[in-house]
Tab-separated table of C-alpha atoms in Angstrom:
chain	number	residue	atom	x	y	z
Q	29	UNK	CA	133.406	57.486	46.258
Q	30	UNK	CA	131.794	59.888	48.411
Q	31	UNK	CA	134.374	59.760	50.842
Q	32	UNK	CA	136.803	60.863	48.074
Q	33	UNK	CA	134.528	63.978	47.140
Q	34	UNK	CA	133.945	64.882	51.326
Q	35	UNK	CA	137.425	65.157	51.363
Q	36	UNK	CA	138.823	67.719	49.209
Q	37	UNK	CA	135.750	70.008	49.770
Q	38	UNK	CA	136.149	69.662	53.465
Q	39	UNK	CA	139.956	70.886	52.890
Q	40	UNK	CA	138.823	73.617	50.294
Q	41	UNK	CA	136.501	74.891	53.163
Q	42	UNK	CA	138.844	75.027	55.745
Q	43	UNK	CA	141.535	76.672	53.861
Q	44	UNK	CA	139.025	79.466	52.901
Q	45	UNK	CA	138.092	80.135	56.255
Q	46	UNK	CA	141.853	80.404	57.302
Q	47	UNK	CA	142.613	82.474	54.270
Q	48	UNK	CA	139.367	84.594	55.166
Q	49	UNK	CA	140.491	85.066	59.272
Q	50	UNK	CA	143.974	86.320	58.120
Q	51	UNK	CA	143.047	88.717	55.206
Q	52	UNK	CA	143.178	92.106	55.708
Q	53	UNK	CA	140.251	92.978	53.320
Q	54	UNK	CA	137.857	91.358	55.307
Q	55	UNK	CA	134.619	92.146	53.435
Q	56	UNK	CA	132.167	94.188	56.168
Q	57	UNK	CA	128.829	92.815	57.059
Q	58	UNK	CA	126.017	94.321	55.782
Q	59	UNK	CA	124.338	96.627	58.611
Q	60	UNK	CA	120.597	95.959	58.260
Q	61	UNK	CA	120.339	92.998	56.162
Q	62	UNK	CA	117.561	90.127	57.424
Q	63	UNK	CA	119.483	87.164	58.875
Q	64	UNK	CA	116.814	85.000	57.275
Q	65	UNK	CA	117.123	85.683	53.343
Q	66	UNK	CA	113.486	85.032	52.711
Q	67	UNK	CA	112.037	87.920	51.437
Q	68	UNK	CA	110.222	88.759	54.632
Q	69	UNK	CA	110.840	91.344	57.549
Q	70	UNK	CA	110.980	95.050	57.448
Q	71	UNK	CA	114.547	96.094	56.823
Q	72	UNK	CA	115.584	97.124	53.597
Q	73	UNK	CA	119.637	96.072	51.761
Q	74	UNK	CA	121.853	99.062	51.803
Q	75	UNK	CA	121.825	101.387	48.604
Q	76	UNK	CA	123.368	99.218	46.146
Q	77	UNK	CA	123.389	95.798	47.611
Q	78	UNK	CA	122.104	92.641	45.904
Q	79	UNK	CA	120.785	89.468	47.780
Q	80	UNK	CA	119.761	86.121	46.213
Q	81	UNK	CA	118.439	83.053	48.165
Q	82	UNK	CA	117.650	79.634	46.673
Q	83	UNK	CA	114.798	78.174	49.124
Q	84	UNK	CA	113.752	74.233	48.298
Q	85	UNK	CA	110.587	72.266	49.465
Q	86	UNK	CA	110.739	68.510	49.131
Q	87	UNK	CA	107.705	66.649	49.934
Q	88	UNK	CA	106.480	62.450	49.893
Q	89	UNK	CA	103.404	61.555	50.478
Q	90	UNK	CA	103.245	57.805	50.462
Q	91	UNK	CA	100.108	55.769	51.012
Q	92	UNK	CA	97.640	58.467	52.085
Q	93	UNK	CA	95.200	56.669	52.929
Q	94	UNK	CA	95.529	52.737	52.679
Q	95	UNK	CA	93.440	50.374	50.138
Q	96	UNK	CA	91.768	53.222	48.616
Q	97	UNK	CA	94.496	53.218	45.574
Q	98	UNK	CA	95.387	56.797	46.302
Q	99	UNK	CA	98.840	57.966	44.268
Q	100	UNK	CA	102.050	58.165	45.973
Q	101	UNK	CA	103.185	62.205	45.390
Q	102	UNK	CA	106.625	63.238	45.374
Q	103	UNK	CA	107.059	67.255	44.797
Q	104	UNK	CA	110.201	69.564	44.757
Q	105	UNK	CA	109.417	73.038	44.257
Q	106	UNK	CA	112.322	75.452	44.123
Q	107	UNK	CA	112.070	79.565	44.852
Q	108	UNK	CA	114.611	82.002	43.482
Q	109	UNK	CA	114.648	85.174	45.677
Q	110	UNK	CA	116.084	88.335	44.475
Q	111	UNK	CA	116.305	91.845	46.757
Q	112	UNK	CA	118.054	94.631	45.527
Q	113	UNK	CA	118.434	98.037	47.156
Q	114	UNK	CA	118.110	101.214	44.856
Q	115	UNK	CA	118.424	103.577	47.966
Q	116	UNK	CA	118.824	103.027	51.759
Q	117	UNK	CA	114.984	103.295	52.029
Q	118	UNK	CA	113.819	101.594	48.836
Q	119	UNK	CA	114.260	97.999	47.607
Q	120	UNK	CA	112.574	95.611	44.607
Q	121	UNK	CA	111.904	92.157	45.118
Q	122	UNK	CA	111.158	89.468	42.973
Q	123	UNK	CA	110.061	85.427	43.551
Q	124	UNK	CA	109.969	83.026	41.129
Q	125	UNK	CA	109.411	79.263	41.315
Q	126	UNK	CA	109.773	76.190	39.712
Q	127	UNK	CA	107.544	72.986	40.342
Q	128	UNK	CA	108.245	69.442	39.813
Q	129	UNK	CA	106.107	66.523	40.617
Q	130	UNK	CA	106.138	62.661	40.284
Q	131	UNK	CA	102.652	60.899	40.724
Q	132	UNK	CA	102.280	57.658	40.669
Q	133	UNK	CA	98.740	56.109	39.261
Q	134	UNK	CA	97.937	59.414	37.578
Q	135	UNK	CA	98.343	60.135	34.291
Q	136	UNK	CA	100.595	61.690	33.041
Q	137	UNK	CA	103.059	60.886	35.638
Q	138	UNK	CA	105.376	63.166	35.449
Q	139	UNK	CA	104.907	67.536	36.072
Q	140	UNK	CA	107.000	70.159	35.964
Q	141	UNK	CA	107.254	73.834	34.922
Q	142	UNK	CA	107.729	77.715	36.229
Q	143	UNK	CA	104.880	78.402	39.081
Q	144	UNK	CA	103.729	82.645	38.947
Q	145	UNK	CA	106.329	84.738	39.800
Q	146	UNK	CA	105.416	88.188	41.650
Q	147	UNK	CA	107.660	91.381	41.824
Q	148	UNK	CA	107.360	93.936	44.669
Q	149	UNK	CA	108.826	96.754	46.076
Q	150	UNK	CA	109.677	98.034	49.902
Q	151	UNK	CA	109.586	101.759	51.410
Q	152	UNK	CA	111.427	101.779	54.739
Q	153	UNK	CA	109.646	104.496	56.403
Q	154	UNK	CA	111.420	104.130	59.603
Q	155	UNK	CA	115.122	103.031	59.381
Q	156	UNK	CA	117.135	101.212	62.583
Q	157	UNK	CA	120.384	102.057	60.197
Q	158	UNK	CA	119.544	105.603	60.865
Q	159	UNK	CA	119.176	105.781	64.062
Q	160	UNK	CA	115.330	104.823	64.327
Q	161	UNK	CA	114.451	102.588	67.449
Q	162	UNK	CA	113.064	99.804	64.911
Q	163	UNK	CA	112.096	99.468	61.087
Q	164	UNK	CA	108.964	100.268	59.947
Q	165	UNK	CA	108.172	99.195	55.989
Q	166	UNK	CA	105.372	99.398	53.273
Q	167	UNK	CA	105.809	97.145	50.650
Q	168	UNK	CA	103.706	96.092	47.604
Q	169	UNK	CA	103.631	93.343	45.040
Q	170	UNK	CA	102.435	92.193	41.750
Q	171	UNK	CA	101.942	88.263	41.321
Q	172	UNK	CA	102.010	87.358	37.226
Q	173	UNK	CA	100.367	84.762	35.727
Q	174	UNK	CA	103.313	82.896	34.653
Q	175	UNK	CA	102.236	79.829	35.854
Q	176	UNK	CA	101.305	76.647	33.249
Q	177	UNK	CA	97.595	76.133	32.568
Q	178	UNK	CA	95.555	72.575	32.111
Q	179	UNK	CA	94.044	69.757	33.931
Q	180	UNK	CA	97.798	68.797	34.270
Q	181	UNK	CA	98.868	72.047	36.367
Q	182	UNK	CA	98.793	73.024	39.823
Q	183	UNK	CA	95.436	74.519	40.464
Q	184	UNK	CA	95.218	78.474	40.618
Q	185	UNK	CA	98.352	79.108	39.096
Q	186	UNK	CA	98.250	81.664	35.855
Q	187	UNK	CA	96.375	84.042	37.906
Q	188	UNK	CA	97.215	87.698	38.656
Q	189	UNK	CA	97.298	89.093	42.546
Q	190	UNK	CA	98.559	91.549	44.395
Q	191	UNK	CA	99.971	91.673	48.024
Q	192	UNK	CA	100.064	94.985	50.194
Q	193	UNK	CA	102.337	94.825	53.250
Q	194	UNK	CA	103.006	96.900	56.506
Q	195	UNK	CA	105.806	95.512	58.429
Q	196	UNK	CA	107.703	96.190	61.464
Q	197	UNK	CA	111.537	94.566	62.583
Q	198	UNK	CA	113.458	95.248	65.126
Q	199	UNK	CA	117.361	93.422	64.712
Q	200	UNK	CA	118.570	93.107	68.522
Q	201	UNK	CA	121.714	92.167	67.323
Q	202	UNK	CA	123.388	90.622	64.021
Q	203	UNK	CA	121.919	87.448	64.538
Q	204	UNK	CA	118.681	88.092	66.838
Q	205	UNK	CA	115.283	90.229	65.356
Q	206	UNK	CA	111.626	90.200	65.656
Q	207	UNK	CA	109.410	90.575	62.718
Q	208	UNK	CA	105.815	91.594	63.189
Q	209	UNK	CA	103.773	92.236	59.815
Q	210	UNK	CA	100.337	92.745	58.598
Q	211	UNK	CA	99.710	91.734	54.930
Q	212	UNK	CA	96.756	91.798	52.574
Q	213	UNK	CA	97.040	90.109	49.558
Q	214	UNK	CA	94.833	88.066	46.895
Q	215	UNK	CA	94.090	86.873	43.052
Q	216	UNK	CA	92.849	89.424	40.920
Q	217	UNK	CA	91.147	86.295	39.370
Q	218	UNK	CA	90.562	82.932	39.119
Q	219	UNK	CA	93.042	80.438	37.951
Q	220	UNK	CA	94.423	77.640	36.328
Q	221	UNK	CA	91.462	74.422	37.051
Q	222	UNK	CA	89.183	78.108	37.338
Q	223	UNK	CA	90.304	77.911	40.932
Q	224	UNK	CA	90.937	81.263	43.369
Q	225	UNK	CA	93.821	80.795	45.755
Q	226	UNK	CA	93.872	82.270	49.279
């Protein structure tokens, strides 16, 4: 069976690249843009662009420590990052996750919901698209508390924070930078389990 679904997506892939190499509208890359898609470095999207990533953790802890009747974990926890440029020198940001974990020997076994989400925004005060010799970025950011509450729930979540940023890239070429940054960032308060992250 899976050989039957390889197949035709293999196929579908390699026609699309063909079809891409000989079109004449070949879309142009986007001068500037992070190779990574995190929401990290100091370049900022062209005016007008809009970037999405989908980054996934999966974790198993099995038999952490042996006879003592400790719970095998398995967690997935999913991030949703959106950047979107409103000018060549200013972009928002936003991060939200989702969280979903499988205990055994705990009760209840089974936990899942939305993590906080935070929403920022980045000044480019020095631009490489301009001519600058690197980037050179401020950025700030708002963590929410939407995050699920209860003995059940990931410790400190439901919390608000705040993250201040100063960051500085340099892209040697398309696919080679260097990201340097300093960042200061915290809960406002304590959370979920009256815990205070970081």
């Amino acid at each position: 069976m899976k050989r039957f679904i390889f197949l035709p997506l293999m196929t579908y892939f390699l026609l699309m690249n063909a079809m891409a190499a000989n079109g004449e509208n070949n879309p142009s890359n986007l001068l500037g843009a992070p190779v990574n898609t995190a929401i990290s470095g100091g370049s900022v999207l062209p005016e007008g662009k809009l970037l999405t990533a989908v980054n996934s953790s999966f974790r198993d802890k099995d038999h952490q420590i042996e006879g003592y009747g400790s719970p095998d974990v398995y967690s997935q926890i999913w991030l949703l990052k959106i950047r979107y440029s409103l000018t060549d020198r200013l972009e928002l940001s936003t991060v939200g996750s989702y969280i979903n974990n499988k205990r055994d020997n705990l009760s209840p076994e089974h936990i899942e919901g939305m993590g906080d989400q935070s929403v920022g925004v980045n000044y480019a005060l020095m631009s490489q698209r301009r001519g600058d010799p690197f980037w050179v970025t401020v950025g700030g950011a708002v963590l929410l508390p939407t995050g699920q509450d209860g003995d059940n729930h990931l410790p400190g979540n439901s919390a608000w924070g705040g993250r201040v940023t100063l960051t500085l890239t340099k892209l040697f070429t398309p696919n080679i930078k260097g990201d340097m940054g300093f960042v200061y960032q915290g809960p406002f308060e304590r959370g979920n389990q009256d815990v205070k992250r970081g």
